[in-house]
Amino acid sequence: MPAPAQTLLLFGATGDLSRRMLLPSLFGLDADGLLPKDLCIFATARTETDDAGFRETAKTALEPIMKDRKLDRDVLDRFLARIHYVPADASKPETLQRLGEAVGSRRDQGVAIFLSTAPSLFEPTIAGLEQAGLAGPETRLALEKPLGQDLASSMEINDAVARVFPESRTFRIDHYLGKETVQNLLALRFGNILFEPLWNATAIEHVQITVSETVGLEGRTSYFDDMGSLRDMVQNHMLQLLALVAMEAPAQFTATAIRDEKVKVLRSLRKLDAAKESVIGQYTAGAVGAQPVPGYLDELGKPSGTETFVAVKAHVDNWRWQGVPFYLRTGKRLPSRKSEIVIQFKPVPHSMFEGRGAVLQPNRLVISIQPEENVTLTMMSKVPGLDRDGIRLREVPLQIGMDNAFADVRRRIAYERLLLDLIEGEPTLFVRRDEVEAQWEFIDAIREGWTLNSMSPRNYPAGTWGPAAAIALTERDGVTWND
Ligand code: BG6
């Protein structure tokens, strides 16, 4: 691994992601003494302000964490002293000269660059970085989504990046990979002998992946209305989850070995029959958690055919997964916020209890990513008793609650992990170009299917689990969503 970068450039520093996630993450890392001792952070955005002005903005964003973690004022002051602000207009490459001058000779000690800007600014920013001497072999570049709107635009961005930053120095962010329980999937699957022999079409009946949100547009109207749920959530986070669930065992814990296995899965995704295997929805007015909320079109203020809910039945066409459907669904304004993976096992081949009146339920493994982080395996167990009227068996959960099992370890924001890995040059939890492009290929084909079949979103009232057709999508196969 390269030496840790001694300089971090934060583009889009006054933006929402920076204030909500990036600055708090960097602060959290600093408070724990995890940042390189001399790390200097250059924040940049179009806003005309100076070090003092930006530090005020940062302070406001960090105060809640200070309180939460009961940190001393000098921890905050030490962090703020690391930050300098250099205004730049990323759409005008020449304005990045000042940033180059500010970084000066520090560039030789490694520079990590984080682009949290609109993708339309990626190209000019990269040109500006090159002109300012900030693209040399000691620099690495992290890019936030969306990396394009389809395969063609994603390839265009990737080509523009690749002209200046080779793949080994390009770090594409999918913040789901920074989540602890997502990484724990690797531990669960490949750190235990228990599951792997059963982790295939012989023993697994289907897989469900749900990422449900209670929020609506959250002010990101034009971004979301351009993207829709399929491209906002399935193209990246959900396909990454699917890849981690479905991939073969990598031989080593290395960026290449893990990403090689993930991309094989992504390339094995069967082209969907959009009309039969996908459902799209858009929320209308309703209530979430007893709070009345407006419909999507009212929030947006104009007509729109964008989906705020999508469910698909996907297939991984390889030996391991032949005949095992992967049901994916995500949406805004659903009844609860949860991200979870359900592995539904098949029934036992023969039940010896049948003649004694007991009904067996097949085993089910539920991996909850958020808000709770836990892993639950439901198993059949005998109800205590003398069994004079027949044997009674019941499902009981075998549960690992991460909060209890690791009560002494602080749960970190996904971006803490990703920013530290970027600074240290560790690429395993970043998405490689071939993965992103395989993801887009699958997604583009679904969207083509929607157009071909003239599909438009069906309404669902806010606070429900999407349109009725999403329920029918699984019920047809005798499967019920795990609500
Ligand atoms: C982002 C999407 O990538 O992920 C948002 O753009 C979504 O629309 C968010 O709300 C969900 O992230 P998390 O970590 O809250 O599940």
Coordinates of C-alpha atoms and ligand atoms in Angstrom, one line a residue:
M1 CA 0.0 0.0 0.0
P2 CA 1.2 3.6 -0.7
A3 CA 2.1 5.9 2.2
P4 CA -0.9 7.8 3.7
A5 CA -1.7 11.0 2.0
Q6 CA -0.7 14.1 4.0
T7 CA -3.1 16.4 2.2
L8 CA -6.8 16.0 1.5
L9 CA -8.7 18.1 -1.0
L10 CA -12.4 18.3 -0.5
F11 CA -14.4 19.6 -3.5
G12 CA -18.0 20.5 -2.8
A13 CA -17.0 21.3 0.8
T14 CA -19.9 23.6 1.5
G15 CA -22.4 21.1 0.2
D16 CA -24.9 18.9 2.0
L17 CA -22.8 15.7 1.9
S18 CA -19.8 17.5 3.2
R19 CA -21.6 19.0 6.2
R20 CA -23.6 15.9 7.0
M21 CA -21.1 13.2 6.4
L22 CA -17.6 14.1 5.3
L23 CA -16.7 16.7 7.9
P24 CA -18.2 14.8 10.8
S25 CA -16.4 11.6 9.6
L26 CA -13.0 13.4 9.4
F27 CA -13.6 14.9 12.8
G28 CA -14.5 11.5 14.3
L29 CA -11.3 10.0 12.9
D30 CA -9.3 12.9 14.1
A31 CA -10.8 12.7 17.6
D32 CA -9.6 9.1 17.7
G33 CA -6.1 10.0 16.6
L34 CA -6.6 8.1 13.3
L35 CA -5.7 10.8 10.8
P36 CA -2.1 11.3 9.8
K37 CA -0.5 13.7 12.3
D38 CA 0.2 16.4 9.7
L39 CA -2.8 15.9 7.5
C40 CA -3.9 19.2 6.0
I41 CA -7.4 19.6 4.6
F42 CA -8.0 22.0 1.8
A43 CA -11.7 22.6 1.5
T44 CA -13.0 24.1 -1.8
A45 CA -16.2 25.2 -3.3
R46 CA -17.5 28.2 -5.3
T47 CA -18.6 30.2 -2.2
E48 CA -16.3 33.1 -1.6
T49 CA -15.1 32.8 2.0
D50 CA -11.8 32.3 3.8
D51 CA -10.4 29.9 6.4
A52 CA -12.2 31.6 9.3
G53 CA -15.5 31.7 7.4
F54 CA -15.3 28.0 6.4
R55 CA -14.2 26.9 9.9
E56 CA -17.4 28.6 11.2
T57 CA -19.5 26.5 8.8
A58 CA -17.6 23.4 9.8
K59 CA -18.0 24.2 13.5
T60 CA -21.7 24.3 13.1
A61 CA -21.7 21.0 11.4
L62 CA -19.6 19.4 14.1
E63 CA -21.1 20.8 17.3
P64 CA -23.7 18.0 17.6
I65 CA -20.9 15.4 17.5
M66 CA -19.0 17.3 20.1
K67 CA -22.0 17.0 22.4
D68 CA -22.8 13.5 21.5
R69 CA -19.3 12.2 22.1
K70 CA -18.6 14.7 25.0
L71 CA -15.4 15.9 23.3
D72 CA -13.4 18.8 24.5
R73 CA -13.3 22.1 22.7
D74 CA -9.5 21.7 22.0
V75 CA -10.3 18.5 20.0
L76 CA -12.5 20.6 17.8
D77 CA -10.0 23.5 17.6
R78 CA -7.2 21.0 16.7
F79 CA -9.4 19.7 13.8
L80 CA -10.4 23.1 12.6
A81 CA -6.8 24.2 12.5
R82 CA -6.1 21.5 9.9
I83 CA -8.7 23.0 7.5
H84 CA -7.9 25.7 4.9
Y85 CA -10.4 27.1 2.5
V86 CA -9.6 28.0 -1.1
P87 CA -12.5 29.1 -3.3
A88 CA -12.6 27.7 -6.8
D89 CA -15.1 27.3 -9.5
A90 CA -14.7 23.7 -10.6
S91 CA -16.3 24.5 -14.0
K92 CA -13.4 26.8 -14.8
P93 CA -10.2 24.7 -14.7
E94 CA -7.9 27.8 -14.4
T95 CA -9.4 28.7 -11.0
L96 CA -7.8 25.6 -9.5
Q97 CA -4.4 27.2 -9.8
R98 CA -4.8 28.8 -6.4
L99 CA -5.4 25.4 -4.9
G100 CA -2.3 24.1 -6.5
E101 CA -0.3 27.0 -5.1
A102 CA -1.8 26.5 -1.7
V103 CA -0.9 22.8 -1.7
G104 CA 2.6 23.7 -2.8
S105 CA 5.3 21.2 -2.1
R106 CA 3.0 19.1 0.1
R107 CA 1.9 17.5 -3.2
D108 CA 5.0 15.2 -3.0
Q109 CA 3.8 13.7 0.3
G110 CA 0.6 12.3 -1.2
V111 CA -2.7 14.0 -2.0
A112 CA -6.2 12.4 -1.6
I113 CA -8.9 14.3 -3.6
F114 CA -12.6 13.8 -2.9
L115 CA -15.0 15.1 -5.5
S116 CA -18.4 15.6 -4.0
T117 CA -19.7 17.7 -6.8
A118 CA -22.2 17.3 -9.7
P119 CA -20.8 14.8 -12.2
S120 CA -21.0 17.6 -14.9
L121 CA -18.1 19.2 -13.0
F122 CA -15.9 16.0 -13.0
E123 CA -14.3 16.7 -16.3
P124 CA -13.4 20.4 -15.8
T125 CA -12.2 19.6 -12.3
I126 CA -9.9 16.9 -13.5
A127 CA -8.6 19.2 -16.2
G128 CA -8.0 21.9 -13.6
L129 CA -6.3 19.4 -11.2
E130 CA -3.9 18.4 -14.0
Q131 CA -3.2 22.0 -14.9
A132 CA -2.5 22.8 -11.2
G133 CA -0.1 20.0 -10.9
L134 CA -2.4 18.0 -8.7
A135 CA -2.8 14.8 -10.7
G136 CA 0.7 13.3 -10.4
P137 CA 1.6 9.8 -9.2
E138 CA 1.3 10.9 -5.6
T139 CA -2.4 11.8 -5.9
R140 CA -5.5 9.7 -5.8
L141 CA -9.1 10.7 -6.7
A142 CA -12.4 9.7 -5.0
L143 CA -15.6 10.2 -6.9
E144 CA -19.1 10.3 -5.4
K145 CA -22.1 9.0 -7.3
P146 CA -23.8 9.5 -9.6
L147 CA -21.2 8.2 -12.0
G148 CA -23.3 8.8 -15.1
Q149 CA -26.9 8.3 -15.9
D150 CA -26.4 5.2 -18.1
L151 CA -23.6 3.1 -19.4
A152 CA -22.6 5.5 -22.1
S153 CA -22.4 8.6 -19.9
S154 CA -20.7 6.5 -17.2
M155 CA -18.1 5.3 -19.7
E156 CA -17.6 8.9 -20.8
I157 CA -16.8 9.9 -17.2
N158 CA -14.6 6.9 -16.6
D159 CA -12.7 7.7 -19.8
A160 CA -12.2 11.3 -18.8
V161 CA -11.0 10.2 -15.4
A162 CA -8.7 7.5 -16.8
R163 CA -7.0 10.0 -19.1
V164 CA -5.5 11.6 -16.0
F165 CA -5.9 9.1 -13.1
P166 CA -5.1 5.5 -13.8
E167 CA -7.6 2.9 -12.3
S168 CA -5.2 2.2 -9.4
R169 CA -5.6 5.8 -8.2
T170 CA -9.3 6.1 -8.9
F171 CA -11.6 5.4 -5.9
R172 CA -15.3 5.2 -6.8
I173 CA -17.5 5.6 -3.7
D174 CA -20.5 3.4 -2.9
H175 CA -21.1 4.4 0.7
Y176 CA -22.9 1.1 1.4
L177 CA -19.5 -0.6 1.2
G178 CA -18.5 1.6 4.2
K179 CA -21.3 0.2 6.3
E180 CA -20.1 -2.2 9.0
T181 CA -22.8 -4.8 8.4
V182 CA -22.2 -4.9 4.7
Q183 CA -18.6 -5.7 5.4
N184 CA -19.7 -8.2 7.9
L185 CA -21.3 -10.2 5.0
L186 CA -17.8 -11.2 4.1
A187 CA -17.1 -12.4 7.6
L188 CA -20.3 -14.2 7.9
R189 CA -20.0 -16.0 4.6
F190 CA -16.2 -16.7 4.5
G191 CA -15.2 -16.7 8.2
N192 CA -17.6 -19.5 9.1
I193 CA -17.8 -23.0 7.6
L194 CA -21.5 -23.2 8.5
F195 CA -23.1 -21.4 5.6
E196 CA -20.9 -21.8 2.6
P197 CA -21.8 -25.5 1.8
L198 CA -25.5 -24.4 1.7
W199 CA -25.0 -21.1 0.0
N200 CA -26.3 -22.1 -3.4
A201 CA -29.3 -23.3 -5.4
T202 CA -29.4 -26.7 -3.7
A203 CA -30.4 -25.2 -0.3
I204 CA -31.5 -21.6 -1.0
E205 CA -35.0 -21.0 -2.3
H206 CA -34.7 -17.2 -2.9
V207 CA -33.0 -14.1 -1.7
Q208 CA -34.7 -10.8 -0.8
I209 CA -32.9 -7.4 -0.6
T210 CA -34.9 -4.5 0.7
V211 CA -33.7 -0.9 1.2
S212 CA -36.7 1.0 2.3
E213 CA -36.8 4.7 3.3
T214 CA -39.4 6.8 5.0
V215 CA -38.0 10.1 3.6
G216 CA -39.3 11.7 0.5
L217 CA -37.4 14.1 -1.8
E218 CA -35.4 15.8 1.0
G219 CA -35.0 18.9 -1.2
R220 CA -33.0 17.0 -3.9
T221 CA -35.8 17.5 -6.4
S222 CA -33.9 17.9 -9.7
Y223 CA -31.3 15.2 -8.9
F224 CA -33.8 12.6 -7.9
D225 CA -36.4 13.4 -10.5
D226 CA -33.6 12.9 -13.2
M227 CA -32.5 9.6 -11.6
G228 CA -35.4 7.7 -10.0
S229 CA -35.1 4.9 -7.6
L230 CA -33.6 2.4 -10.0
R231 CA -30.6 4.5 -10.8
D232 CA -30.4 6.2 -7.4
M233 CA -30.4 3.0 -5.4
V234 CA -30.4 -0.2 -7.4
Q235 CA -27.7 0.6 -9.8
N236 CA -25.2 1.0 -7.0
H237 CA -26.0 0.1 -3.4
M238 CA -28.4 -2.8 -4.1
L239 CA -26.3 -4.4 -6.8
Q240 CA -23.3 -4.2 -4.6
L241 CA -25.2 -6.0 -1.9
L242 CA -26.3 -8.6 -4.4
A243 CA -22.8 -9.1 -5.6
L244 CA -21.5 -9.6 -2.0
V245 CA -24.2 -12.2 -1.3
A246 CA -23.8 -14.1 -4.6
M247 CA -20.0 -14.0 -5.2
E248 CA -17.7 -17.0 -5.0
A249 CA -15.2 -17.1 -2.2
P250 CA -12.2 -14.8 -3.0
A251 CA -8.9 -16.5 -2.4
Q252 CA -7.5 -13.5 -0.4
F253 CA -8.8 -10.4 1.2
T254 CA -7.4 -8.1 -1.4
A255 CA -8.9 -5.5 -3.6
T256 CA -8.3 -7.4 -6.8
A257 CA -9.5 -10.8 -5.5
I258 CA -12.7 -9.4 -4.0
R259 CA -13.6 -7.1 -6.9
D260 CA -12.8 -9.9 -9.4
E261 CA -15.4 -12.0 -7.8
K262 CA -18.0 -9.3 -7.5
V263 CA -17.7 -8.3 -11.2
K264 CA -18.2 -12.0 -12.2
V265 CA -21.6 -11.9 -10.5
L266 CA -22.6 -8.5 -12.0
R267 CA -21.8 -9.8 -15.4
S268 CA -23.9 -12.9 -14.8
L269 CA -27.1 -10.9 -14.2
R270 CA -29.7 -12.1 -16.6
K271 CA -31.4 -9.4 -18.7
L272 CA -34.8 -8.9 -17.0
D273 CA -38.2 -9.2 -18.7
A274 CA -39.1 -5.7 -17.6
A275 CA -42.9 -6.1 -17.9
K276 CA -43.0 -9.4 -15.9
E277 CA -40.1 -8.9 -13.6
S278 CA -40.1 -5.3 -12.5
V279 CA -42.6 -3.0 -10.9
I280 CA -42.4 0.7 -10.5
G281 CA -44.3 3.1 -8.3
Q282 CA -44.7 6.7 -7.3
Y283 CA -46.0 7.8 -3.9
T284 CA -49.1 9.8 -3.5
A285 CA -50.1 11.7 -0.3
G286 CA -50.4 9.5 2.7
A287 CA -48.9 9.1 6.2
V288 CA -45.6 7.9 7.4
G289 CA -45.3 7.1 11.1
A290 CA -48.7 8.8 11.6
Q291 CA -47.4 12.0 10.0
P292 CA -49.4 13.2 7.0
V293 CA -47.0 13.7 4.0
P294 CA -47.6 15.1 0.5
G295 CA -47.4 13.1 -2.7
Y296 CA -44.3 13.1 -4.9
L297 CA -45.8 15.4 -7.5
D298 CA -46.8 17.9 -4.8
E299 CA -43.3 17.9 -3.4
L300 CA -41.8 18.2 -6.9
G301 CA -44.3 20.9 -8.0
K302 CA -44.7 19.5 -11.6
P303 CA -45.8 16.4 -13.4
S304 CA -43.3 13.6 -13.5
G305 CA -43.0 9.9 -14.6
T306 CA -40.1 9.2 -12.3
E307 CA -40.3 6.1 -10.1
T308 CA -39.9 6.5 -6.3
F309 CA -40.3 2.8 -5.8
V310 CA -38.9 -0.2 -7.8
A311 CA -39.0 -3.9 -7.3
V312 CA -37.3 -6.4 -9.5
K313 CA -36.9 -10.1 -9.7
A314 CA -33.3 -10.7 -10.8
H315 CA -31.4 -13.9 -11.7
V316 CA -27.7 -14.7 -11.5
D317 CA -27.0 -17.0 -14.4
N318 CA -24.3 -19.3 -13.2
W319 CA -24.1 -22.8 -11.7
R320 CA -24.4 -21.7 -8.1
W321 CA -27.6 -19.6 -8.5
Q322 CA -29.5 -21.4 -11.2
G323 CA -33.2 -21.1 -10.4
V324 CA -32.8 -18.8 -7.4
P325 CA -34.6 -15.5 -7.7
F326 CA -33.2 -12.4 -6.1
Y327 CA -36.0 -10.1 -5.3
L328 CA -34.9 -6.5 -4.8
R329 CA -37.0 -3.6 -3.8
T330 CA -36.4 0.0 -2.7
G331 CA -38.5 3.1 -2.3
K332 CA -39.1 6.4 -0.7
R333 CA -41.9 7.1 1.8
L334 CA -42.3 3.5 2.7
P335 CA -43.6 2.5 6.2
S336 CA -40.2 2.0 7.8
R337 CA -36.5 2.6 7.2
K338 CA -34.6 -0.6 6.8
S339 CA -31.9 -2.2 4.8
E340 CA -31.9 -6.0 5.0
I341 CA -31.0 -9.1 3.2
V342 CA -33.1 -12.2 3.6
I343 CA -31.7 -15.6 2.6
Q344 CA -34.7 -18.0 2.4
F345 CA -33.6 -21.6 2.6
K346 CA -35.5 -24.6 1.2
P347 CA -37.5 -27.0 3.3
V348 CA -35.9 -30.2 4.5
P349 CA -36.2 -32.9 1.9
H350 CA -38.4 -35.1 4.1
S351 CA -40.1 -34.3 7.4
M352 CA -40.1 -37.2 9.8
F353 CA -42.4 -35.1 12.1
E354 CA -45.3 -35.0 9.6
G355 CA -47.0 -38.1 11.0
R356 CA -46.8 -36.5 14.5
G357 CA -48.6 -33.3 13.5
A358 CA -45.6 -30.9 13.5
V359 CA -45.2 -28.5 10.6
L360 CA -41.7 -27.4 9.6
Q361 CA -40.9 -23.9 8.4
P362 CA -37.8 -23.6 6.3
N363 CA -34.8 -21.8 7.8
R364 CA -34.4 -18.1 7.1
L365 CA -31.3 -15.9 7.6
V366 CA -32.0 -12.2 8.0
I367 CA -29.1 -9.9 7.8
S368 CA -30.2 -6.4 9.0
I369 CA -27.9 -3.6 7.9
Q370 CA -29.8 -0.7 9.3
P371 CA -31.2 0.8 11.5
E372 CA -30.5 -2.3 13.6
E373 CA -27.4 -4.2 12.8
N374 CA -28.0 -7.9 13.5
V375 CA -28.1 -11.3 12.0
T376 CA -31.0 -13.6 12.8
L377 CA -31.3 -17.3 11.8
T378 CA -34.7 -18.8 12.4
M379 CA -34.6 -22.5 13.3
M380 CA -37.1 -25.1 14.2
S381 CA -37.1 -26.1 17.9
K382 CA -39.3 -28.4 19.9
V383 CA -41.8 -26.7 22.2
P384 CA -41.2 -28.2 25.7
G385 CA -43.8 -30.7 26.8
L386 CA -44.8 -34.3 26.9
D387 CA -46.0 -34.5 23.4
R388 CA -49.1 -36.6 24.2
D389 CA -51.1 -34.7 21.5
G390 CA -48.4 -34.7 19.0
I391 CA -45.0 -33.1 18.7
R392 CA -45.0 -29.3 18.6
L393 CA -42.2 -27.5 16.8
R394 CA -41.8 -23.8 16.6
E395 CA -39.5 -21.3 14.8
V396 CA -37.0 -19.7 17.2
P397 CA -34.5 -17.0 16.4
L398 CA -30.8 -17.5 16.8
Q399 CA -29.7 -13.9 16.9
I400 CA -26.5 -11.9 17.0
G401 CA -27.2 -8.3 17.8
M402 CA -24.1 -6.3 16.9
D403 CA -24.9 -3.7 19.5
N404 CA -24.7 -6.3 22.2
A405 CA -22.0 -8.4 20.8
F406 CA -19.7 -5.4 20.3
A407 CA -21.1 -3.0 22.9
D408 CA -17.6 -1.6 23.6
V409 CA -16.9 -0.6 20.0
R410 CA -18.1 2.7 18.6
R411 CA -20.2 2.3 15.5
R412 CA -18.7 4.5 12.8
I413 CA -20.3 6.4 9.9
A414 CA -19.7 4.6 6.6
Y415 CA -17.7 7.6 5.4
E416 CA -15.2 7.4 8.3
R417 CA -14.1 4.0 6.9
L418 CA -14.1 5.2 3.3
L419 CA -12.2 8.5 3.9
L420 CA -9.6 6.7 6.0
D421 CA -9.1 4.1 3.3
L422 CA -8.8 6.8 0.7
I423 CA -6.2 8.7 2.7
E424 CA -4.3 5.4 3.3
G425 CA -4.7 4.3 -0.3
E426 CA -6.6 1.1 0.4
P427 CA -9.0 0.4 -2.5
T428 CA -10.9 -2.8 -1.5
L429 CA -14.1 -1.0 -0.5
F430 CA -14.2 1.2 -3.6
V431 CA -15.9 0.2 -6.8
R432 CA -13.8 -0.7 -9.9
R433 CA -14.7 0.5 -13.3
D434 CA -15.7 -2.9 -14.7
E435 CA -18.1 -3.3 -11.8
V436 CA -19.8 0.1 -12.4
E437 CA -20.1 -0.6 -16.1
A438 CA -21.6 -4.1 -15.6
Q439 CA -24.1 -2.5 -13.1
W440 CA -25.1 0.0 -15.8
E441 CA -25.5 -2.6 -18.4
F442 CA -28.1 -4.4 -16.3
I443 CA -29.9 -1.2 -15.4
D444 CA -30.0 0.2 -18.9
A445 CA -31.6 -3.0 -20.1
I446 CA -34.4 -2.6 -17.5
R447 CA -35.0 1.0 -18.5
E448 CA -35.1 0.0 -22.2
G449 CA -37.7 -2.6 -21.2
W450 CA -39.8 0.1 -19.5
T451 CA -39.8 2.2 -22.6
L452 CA -40.5 -0.7 -24.9
N453 CA -43.5 -1.8 -22.7
S454 CA -44.6 1.8 -22.1
M455 CA -44.4 1.2 -18.4
S456 CA -45.1 4.1 -16.1
P457 CA -45.1 4.2 -12.3
R458 CA -48.2 2.9 -10.5
N459 CA -49.4 5.0 -7.5
Y460 CA -48.9 3.9 -3.9
P461 CA -50.0 6.0 -0.9
A462 CA -47.0 7.2 1.2
G463 CA -46.6 4.9 4.2
T464 CA -47.3 1.7 2.3
W465 CA -45.0 -1.0 0.9
G466 CA -45.3 0.2 -2.8
P467 CA -47.9 -0.7 -5.4
A468 CA -49.9 -3.9 -5.1
A469 CA -48.1 -5.2 -8.2
A470 CA -44.9 -5.4 -6.1
I471 CA -46.6 -7.8 -3.8
A472 CA -47.9 -9.8 -6.7
L473 CA -44.4 -10.0 -8.1
T474 CA -43.3 -12.3 -5.3
E475 CA -46.7 -13.8 -4.4
R476 CA -46.9 -15.3 -7.9
D477 CA -43.9 -17.4 -6.9
G478 CA -45.4 -18.2 -3.5
V479 CA -43.0 -15.8 -1.8
T480 CA -43.9 -13.0 0.7
W481 CA -41.8 -9.9 1.2
N482 CA -40.3 -9.7 4.7
D483 CA -42.1 -6.5 5.8
Ligands
BG6_1 C1 -28.0 7.7 -1.5 C2 -29.2 8.1 -2.3 O1 -27.0 7.1 -2.3 O2 -28.4 6.8 -0.5 C3 -30.3 8.6 -1.5 O3 -28.9 9.0 -3.3 C4 -30.6 7.7 -0.3 O4 -31.5 8.9 -2.2 C5 -29.3 7.3 0.4 O5 -31.5 8.3 0.6 C6 -29.6 6.2 1.4 O6 -28.4 6.0 2.2 P1 -28.5 5.4 3.7 O7 -27.1 5.2 4.1 O8 -29.3 6.4 4.5 O9 -29.3 4.1 3.5

